[in-house]
């Protein structure tokens, strides 16, 4: 029985990975007219990581998840950029002309964009899990509990 649940969990992550890779590739084609296979890998891995932030236990607020999502994407972009652009010399992207960039691989404007894209990505992954695997959609709070007034409705535990 344990082997089956592990296999199902792995299968779910593979489906989420493929959905993230395809979706990110499509967004990149819409944004700049082309993509690269490395972006499929990065997009897939990012959606798996971002989606796992609200699994089990206490669900973090949406704002915190989006910040962690932006950080995740930025770190993945830097890592893949160093490998693909610097080491392999493929020149898939270059942010050198943009402000506050590091080695031309990441920059502040795109990290802000990743913050904004993380919010729909969180919902996208939850919706995929709901419709493909019958999982319930987590109740997401916009703000951390310490920022919510005493008069606002409490979440059911």
Coordinates of N, CA and C in Angstrom, one line a residue:
X1 N 0.8 -1.2 0.0 CA 0.0 0.0 0.0 C 0.9 1.3 0.0
X2 N 2.0 1.2 0.8 CA 2.8 2.4 0.8 C 3.5 2.7 -0.6
X3 N 3.9 1.6 -1.3 CA 4.4 1.7 -2.6 C 3.5 2.4 -3.6
X4 N 2.2 2.1 -3.5 CA 1.2 2.7 -4.4 C 1.1 4.2 -4.1
X5 N 1.1 4.6 -2.8 CA 0.9 6.0 -2.5 C 2.1 6.8 -2.9
X6 N 3.3 6.2 -2.8 CA 4.5 6.9 -3.3 C 4.5 7.0 -4.8
X7 N 4.0 6.0 -5.5 CA 3.9 6.0 -6.9 C 2.9 7.1 -7.4
X8 N 1.8 7.2 -6.7 CA 0.8 8.2 -7.0 C 1.4 9.6 -6.8
X9 N 2.1 9.8 -5.6 CA 2.7 11.1 -5.3 C 3.7 11.5 -6.4
X10 N 4.5 10.6 -6.8 CA 5.5 10.8 -7.9 C 4.8 11.2 -9.2
X11 N 3.7 10.4 -9.5 CA 3.0 10.7 -10.7 C 2.4 12.1 -10.7
X12 N 1.8 12.5 -9.6 CA 1.2 13.8 -9.5 C 2.3 14.9 -9.7
X13 N 3.5 14.7 -9.1 CA 4.5 15.7 -9.3 C 5.0 15.7 -10.7
X14 N 5.0 14.6 -11.4 CA 5.4 14.6 -12.8 C 4.4 15.4 -13.7
X15 N 3.1 15.1 -13.4 CA 2.1 15.9 -14.1 C 2.2 17.4 -13.9
X16 N 2.4 17.8 -12.6 CA 2.6 19.2 -12.3 C 3.8 19.7 -12.9
X17 N 4.9 19.0 -12.9 CA 6.1 19.4 -13.6 C 5.9 19.6 -15.1
X18 N 5.3 18.7 -15.8 CA 5.0 18.9 -17.2 C 4.1 20.1 -17.5
X19 N 3.1 20.2 -16.6 CA 2.2 21.4 -16.8 C 2.9 22.7 -16.6
X20 N 3.8 22.7 -15.6 CA 4.6 24.0 -15.3 C 5.5 24.2 -16.5
X21 N 6.2 23.2 -17.0 CA 7.1 23.4 -18.1 C 6.5 23.9 -19.3
X22 N 5.3 23.3 -19.7 CA 4.6 23.7 -20.9 C 4.0 25.1 -20.8
X23 N 3.5 25.3 -19.6 CA 2.9 26.7 -19.4 C 3.9 27.8 -19.4
X24 N 5.1 27.5 -18.7 CA 6.1 28.5 -18.7 C 6.7 28.8 -20.1
X25 N 6.9 27.7 -20.9 CA 7.3 27.8 -22.2 C 6.4 28.6 -23.1
X26 N 5.1 28.3 -22.9 CA 4.1 29.1 -23.7 C 4.1 30.6 -23.3
X27 N 4.2 30.9 -22.0 CA 4.2 32.3 -21.6 C 5.4 33.0 -22.1
X28 N 6.6 32.3 -22.2 CA 7.8 32.9 -22.7 C 7.7 33.1 -24.2
X29 N 7.0 32.2 -24.9 CA 6.8 32.4 -26.3 C 5.9 33.6 -26.6
X30 N 4.9 33.8 -25.8 CA 4.0 34.9 -25.9 C 4.7 36.2 -25.5
X31 N 5.6 36.2 -24.5 CA 6.3 37.4 -24.0 C 7.4 37.8 -24.9
X32 N 8.2 36.9 -25.4 CA 9.4 37.3 -26.2 C 9.5 36.6 -27.6
X33 N 8.5 35.8 -27.9 CA 8.5 35.2 -29.2 C 9.2 33.8 -29.4
X34 N 9.9 33.4 -28.4 CA 10.6 32.1 -28.4 C 10.9 31.6 -27.0
X35 N 11.3 30.4 -26.9 CA 11.7 29.8 -25.6 C 12.9 28.8 -25.8
X36 N 13.3 28.1 -24.8 CA 14.4 27.2 -24.9 C 14.0 26.0 -24.0
X37 N 14.5 24.8 -24.3 CA 14.1 23.6 -23.6 C 14.5 23.7 -22.1
X38 N 15.5 24.5 -21.8 CA 15.9 24.7 -20.4 C 14.8 25.4 -19.6
X39 N 14.0 26.2 -20.3 CA 13.0 26.9 -19.6 C 11.8 26.0 -19.3
X40 N 11.6 24.9 -20.0 CA 10.7 23.9 -19.7 C 11.1 23.2 -18.4
X41 N 12.3 22.9 -18.2 CA 12.8 22.3 -17.0 C 12.7 23.2 -15.8
X42 N 13.0 24.5 -16.0 CA 13.0 25.5 -14.9 C 11.5 25.7 -14.5
X43 N 10.6 25.9 -15.5 CA 9.2 26.1 -15.3 C 8.6 25.0 -14.6
X44 N 8.9 23.8 -15.0 CA 8.3 22.6 -14.3 C 8.8 22.5 -12.9
X45 N 10.0 22.6 -12.6 CA 10.6 22.5 -11.3 C 10.0 23.6 -10.4
X46 N 9.9 24.8 -10.9 CA 9.4 25.9 -10.1 C 7.9 25.7 -9.7
X47 N 7.1 25.2 -10.6 CA 5.7 24.9 -10.3 C 5.6 23.8 -9.2
X48 N 6.4 22.8 -9.3 CA 6.4 21.7 -8.3 C 6.7 22.3 -6.9
X49 N 7.8 23.2 -6.9 CA 8.2 23.7 -5.6 C 7.2 24.7 -5.1
X50 N 6.7 25.6 -5.9 CA 5.7 26.6 -5.5 C 4.4 25.9 -5.0
X51 N 4.0 24.9 -5.8 CA 2.8 24.2 -5.4 C 2.9 23.4 -4.1
X52 N 4.1 23.0 -3.8 CA 4.3 22.2 -2.5 C 4.3 23.1 -1.3
X53 N 4.3 24.4 -1.4 CA 4.3 25.3 -0.3 C 3.0 25.3 0.5
X54 N 1.9 24.9 -0.1 CA 0.6 24.8 0.7 C 0.1 23.4 0.9
X55 N 1.0 22.4 0.8 CA 0.6 21.1 1.1 C 0.8 20.7 2.5
X56 N -0.1 20.0 3.1 CA 0.0 19.6 4.5 C 0.1 20.7 5.5
X57 N -0.2 20.4 6.7 CA 0.0 21.4 7.8 C -0.7 22.7 7.6
X58 N -0.2 23.7 8.2 CA -0.8 25.1 8.1 C -0.4 25.7 6.8
X59 N -1.4 26.2 6.1 CA -1.2 26.8 4.8 C -0.7 28.3 5.0
X60 N 0.4 28.6 4.4 CA 0.9 30.0 4.6 C 0.0 31.0 3.8
X61 N 0.1 32.2 4.2 CA -0.7 33.2 3.5 C -0.2 33.4 2.1
X62 N -1.1 33.9 1.2 CA -0.8 34.0 -0.2 C 0.4 35.0 -0.4
X63 N 0.4 36.0 0.3 CA 1.5 37.0 0.2 C 2.9 36.3 0.4
X64 N 3.0 35.6 1.5 CA 4.2 34.8 1.9 C 4.5 33.8 0.8
X65 N 3.6 33.1 0.3 CA 3.8 32.1 -0.8 C 4.3 32.8 -2.0
X66 N 3.7 33.9 -2.4 CA 4.2 34.6 -3.6 C 5.6 35.1 -3.4
X67 N 6.0 35.6 -2.3 CA 7.3 36.1 -2.0 C 8.3 34.9 -2.1
X68 N 7.9 33.8 -1.5 CA 8.8 32.6 -1.6 C 8.8 32.1 -3.1
X69 N 7.7 32.2 -3.8 CA 7.7 31.8 -5.2 C 8.6 32.6 -6.0
X70 N 8.6 33.9 -5.8 CA 9.5 34.8 -6.5 C 10.9 34.5 -6.2
X71 N 11.2 34.3 -5.0 CA 12.6 33.9 -4.6 C 13.0 32.6 -5.2
X72 N 12.1 31.6 -5.3 CA 12.4 30.3 -5.9 C 12.7 30.5 -7.4
X73 N 11.8 31.2 -8.1 CA 12.0 31.4 -9.5 C 13.3 32.2 -9.8
X74 N 13.6 33.2 -9.0 CA 14.8 34.0 -9.2 C 16.1 33.1 -9.0
X75 N 16.1 32.3 -7.9 CA 17.2 31.4 -7.6 C 17.3 30.3 -8.8
X76 N 16.2 29.8 -9.2 CA 16.2 28.8 -10.3 C 16.7 29.5 -11.6
X77 N 16.3 30.7 -11.8 CA 16.7 31.4 -13.0 C 18.2 31.7 -13.0
X78 N 18.7 32.1 -11.8 CA 20.1 32.4 -11.7 C 21.0 31.1 -11.9
X79 N 20.5 30.0 -11.2 CA 21.3 28.8 -11.4 C 21.3 28.2 -12.8
X80 N 20.1 28.2 -13.4 CA 20.0 27.7 -14.8 C 20.7 28.7 -15.7
X81 N 20.7 30.0 -15.5 CA 21.4 31.0 -16.3 C 22.9 30.8 -16.2
X82 N 23.4 30.5 -15.1 CA 24.9 30.3 -15.0 C 25.2 29.0 -15.7
X83 N 24.4 28.0 -15.6 CA 24.7 26.7 -16.4 C 24.6 26.9 -17.9
X84 N 23.4 27.4 -18.3 CA 23.0 27.5 -19.7 C 23.8 28.6 -20.4
X85 N 23.8 29.8 -19.8 CA 24.3 31.0 -20.5 C 25.8 31.2 -20.3
X86 N 26.3 31.0 -19.0 CA 27.7 31.3 -18.7 C 28.5 30.1 -19.0
X87 N 28.2 28.9 -18.5 CA 29.1 27.7 -18.6 C 28.9 27.2 -20.0
X88 N 27.7 27.0 -20.5 CA 27.5 26.4 -21.8 C 27.6 27.4 -23.0
X89 N 27.4 28.7 -22.6 CA 27.5 29.7 -23.7 C 26.4 29.8 -24.6
X90 N 25.2 29.3 -24.2 CA 24.1 29.3 -25.2 C 23.3 30.6 -25.4
X91 N 23.6 31.6 -24.5 CA 23.0 32.9 -24.6 C 21.5 32.9 -24.8
X92 N 20.8 32.2 -23.9 CA 19.3 32.1 -24.0 C 18.7 33.4 -23.6
X93 N 19.3 34.1 -22.6 CA 18.9 35.4 -22.2 C 20.0 36.2 -21.6
X94 N 19.9 37.5 -21.5 CA 20.9 38.4 -21.0 C 20.2 39.6 -20.5
X95 N 20.3 39.8 -19.1 CA 19.6 40.9 -18.5 C 20.7 42.0 -18.2
X96 N 21.8 42.0 -18.8 CA 22.9 42.9 -18.5 C 22.4 44.4 -18.7
X97 N 21.5 44.7 -19.6 CA 21.1 46.0 -19.9 C 20.0 46.5 -18.9
X98 N 19.5 45.6 -18.1 CA 18.4 45.9 -17.1 C 19.0 46.3 -15.8
X99 N 18.3 47.2 -15.0 CA 18.9 47.6 -13.7 C 18.9 46.5 -12.7
X100 N 19.9 46.7 -11.8 CA 20.1 45.8 -10.6 C 20.1 44.3 -11.1
X101 N 21.0 44.0 -12.1 CA 21.1 42.7 -12.5 C 22.4 42.0 -11.9
X102 N 22.4 40.7 -11.8 CA 23.6 40.0 -11.3 C 24.1 39.1 -12.4
X103 N 25.2 39.4 -13.0 CA 25.9 38.7 -14.0 C 25.0 38.6 -15.3
X104 N 24.0 39.4 -15.4 CA 23.1 39.4 -16.6 C 22.1 38.2 -16.5
X105 N 22.1 37.5 -15.4 CA 21.2 36.3 -15.3 C 19.9 36.5 -14.6
X106 N 19.9 37.4 -13.6 CA 18.7 37.8 -12.9 C 18.7 39.3 -12.7
X107 N 17.6 39.9 -12.5 CA 17.5 41.3 -12.3 C 16.2 41.6 -11.4
X108 N 16.2 42.8 -10.8 CA 15.1 43.2 -9.9 C 13.8 43.3 -10.7
X109 N 13.7 43.9 -11.9 CA 12.4 44.0 -12.6 C 11.8 42.6 -12.8
X110 N 12.6 41.6 -13.2 CA 12.0 40.3 -13.4 C 11.7 39.6 -12.1
X111 N 12.4 39.8 -11.0 CA 12.0 39.3 -9.8 C 10.7 39.8 -9.3
X112 N 10.4 41.1 -9.6 CA 9.1 41.6 -9.3 C 8.0 41.0 -10.2
X113 N 8.3 40.8 -11.4 CA 7.4 40.1 -12.3 C 7.1 38.6 -11.8
X114 N 8.2 38.0 -11.3 CA 8.0 36.6 -10.8 C 7.1 36.7 -9.6
X115 N 7.2 37.7 -8.8 CA 6.3 37.9 -7.6 C 4.8 37.9 -8.1
X116 N 4.6 38.7 -9.1 CA 3.2 38.8 -9.6 C 2.7 37.5 -10.3
X117 N 3.6 36.8 -11.0 CA 3.3 35.5 -11.6 C 3.1 34.4 -10.6
X118 N 3.7 34.5 -9.5 CA 3.6 33.5 -8.5 C 2.2 33.3 -8.0
X119 N 1.5 34.4 -7.9 CA 0.1 34.3 -7.4 C -0.8 33.4 -8.3
X120 N -0.9 33.7 -9.6 CA -1.6 32.8 -10.4 C -1.0 31.4 -10.5
X121 N 0.3 31.2 -10.4 CA 0.9 29.9 -10.4 C 0.4 29.1 -9.2
X122 N 0.3 29.7 -8.0 CA -0.2 29.0 -6.8 C -1.6 28.5 -7.0
X123 N -2.5 29.4 -7.6 CA -3.8 28.9 -7.8 C -3.9 27.9 -9.0
X124 N -3.1 28.1 -10.0 CA -3.0 27.1 -11.1 C -2.6 25.7 -10.6
X125 N -1.6 25.6 -9.8 CA -1.2 24.3 -9.3 C -2.3 23.7 -8.4
X126 N -3.0 24.5 -7.6 CA -4.1 24.0 -6.7 C -5.2 23.5 -7.6
X127 N -5.6 24.3 -8.6 CA -6.7 23.9 -9.5 C -6.3 22.6 -10.3
X128 N -5.1 22.5 -10.7 CA -4.7 21.2 -11.4 C -4.8 20.0 -10.5
X129 N -4.4 20.2 -9.2 CA -4.5 19.1 -8.2 C -6.0 18.8 -8.0
X130 N -6.8 19.8 -8.0 CA -8.3 19.6 -7.7 C -8.9 18.8 -8.9
X131 N -8.7 19.3 -10.1 CA -9.4 18.7 -11.2 C -8.8 17.4 -11.7
X132 N -7.5 17.3 -11.6 CA -6.8 16.1 -12.1 C -6.8 15.0 -11.0
X133 N -6.7 15.3 -9.8 CA -6.5 14.3 -8.7 C -7.5 14.4 -7.6
X134 N -8.5 15.2 -7.7 CA -9.6 15.3 -6.8 C -9.3 15.8 -5.4
X135 N -8.2 16.5 -5.3 CA -7.8 17.1 -4.0 C -8.5 18.4 -3.8
X136 N -8.7 18.7 -2.5 CA -9.4 19.9 -2.2 C -8.5 21.1 -2.4
X137 N -9.1 22.3 -2.7 CA -8.3 23.5 -2.9 C -8.1 24.1 -1.5
X138 N -6.9 24.4 -1.2 CA -6.6 25.0 0.1 C -7.2 26.4 0.2
X139 N -7.7 26.7 1.4 CA -8.2 28.1 1.7 C -7.0 29.0 1.9
X140 N -6.8 29.9 1.0 CA -5.6 30.8 1.1 C -6.0 32.1 1.7
X141 N -5.2 32.6 2.7 CA -5.4 33.9 3.2 C -4.5 34.9 2.5
X142 N -4.9 36.0 2.2 CA -4.1 37.0 1.5 C -2.9 37.5 2.4
X143 N -3.2 37.8 3.7 CA -2.2 38.4 4.6 C -1.9 37.4 5.7
X144 N -0.8 37.6 6.4 CA -0.5 36.8 7.5 C -1.5 37.1 8.6
X145 N -1.7 36.1 9.5 CA -2.7 36.2 10.6 C -2.4 37.4 11.5
X146 N -1.1 37.8 11.8 CA -0.9 38.9 12.6 C -1.3 40.2 12.0
X147 N -1.6 40.3 10.7 CA -2.0 41.5 10.1 C -3.5 41.6 9.9
X148 N -4.2 40.5 10.3 CA -5.7 40.4 10.2 C -6.3 40.9 11.5
X149 N -7.3 41.8 11.3 CA -7.9 42.4 12.5 C -8.7 41.3 13.3
X150 N -8.9 41.6 14.6 CA -9.6 40.7 15.5 C -11.1 40.5 15.0
X151 N -11.7 41.5 14.3 CA -13.0 41.4 13.8 C -13.3 40.6 12.6
X152 N -12.2 40.3 11.9 CA -12.3 39.5 10.6 C -12.6 38.1 10.9
X153 N -13.3 37.4 10.0 CA -13.7 36.0 10.2 C -12.4 35.1 10.3
X154 N -12.5 34.2 11.3 CA -11.4 33.3 11.5 C -11.5 32.1 10.6
X155 N -10.4 31.5 10.2 CA -10.5 30.3 9.3 C -10.8 29.1 10.2
X156 N -11.7 28.2 9.6 CA -12.0 27.0 10.3 C -10.8 26.1 10.4
X157 N -10.6 25.5 11.5 CA -9.4 24.6 11.7 C -9.8 23.2 11.5

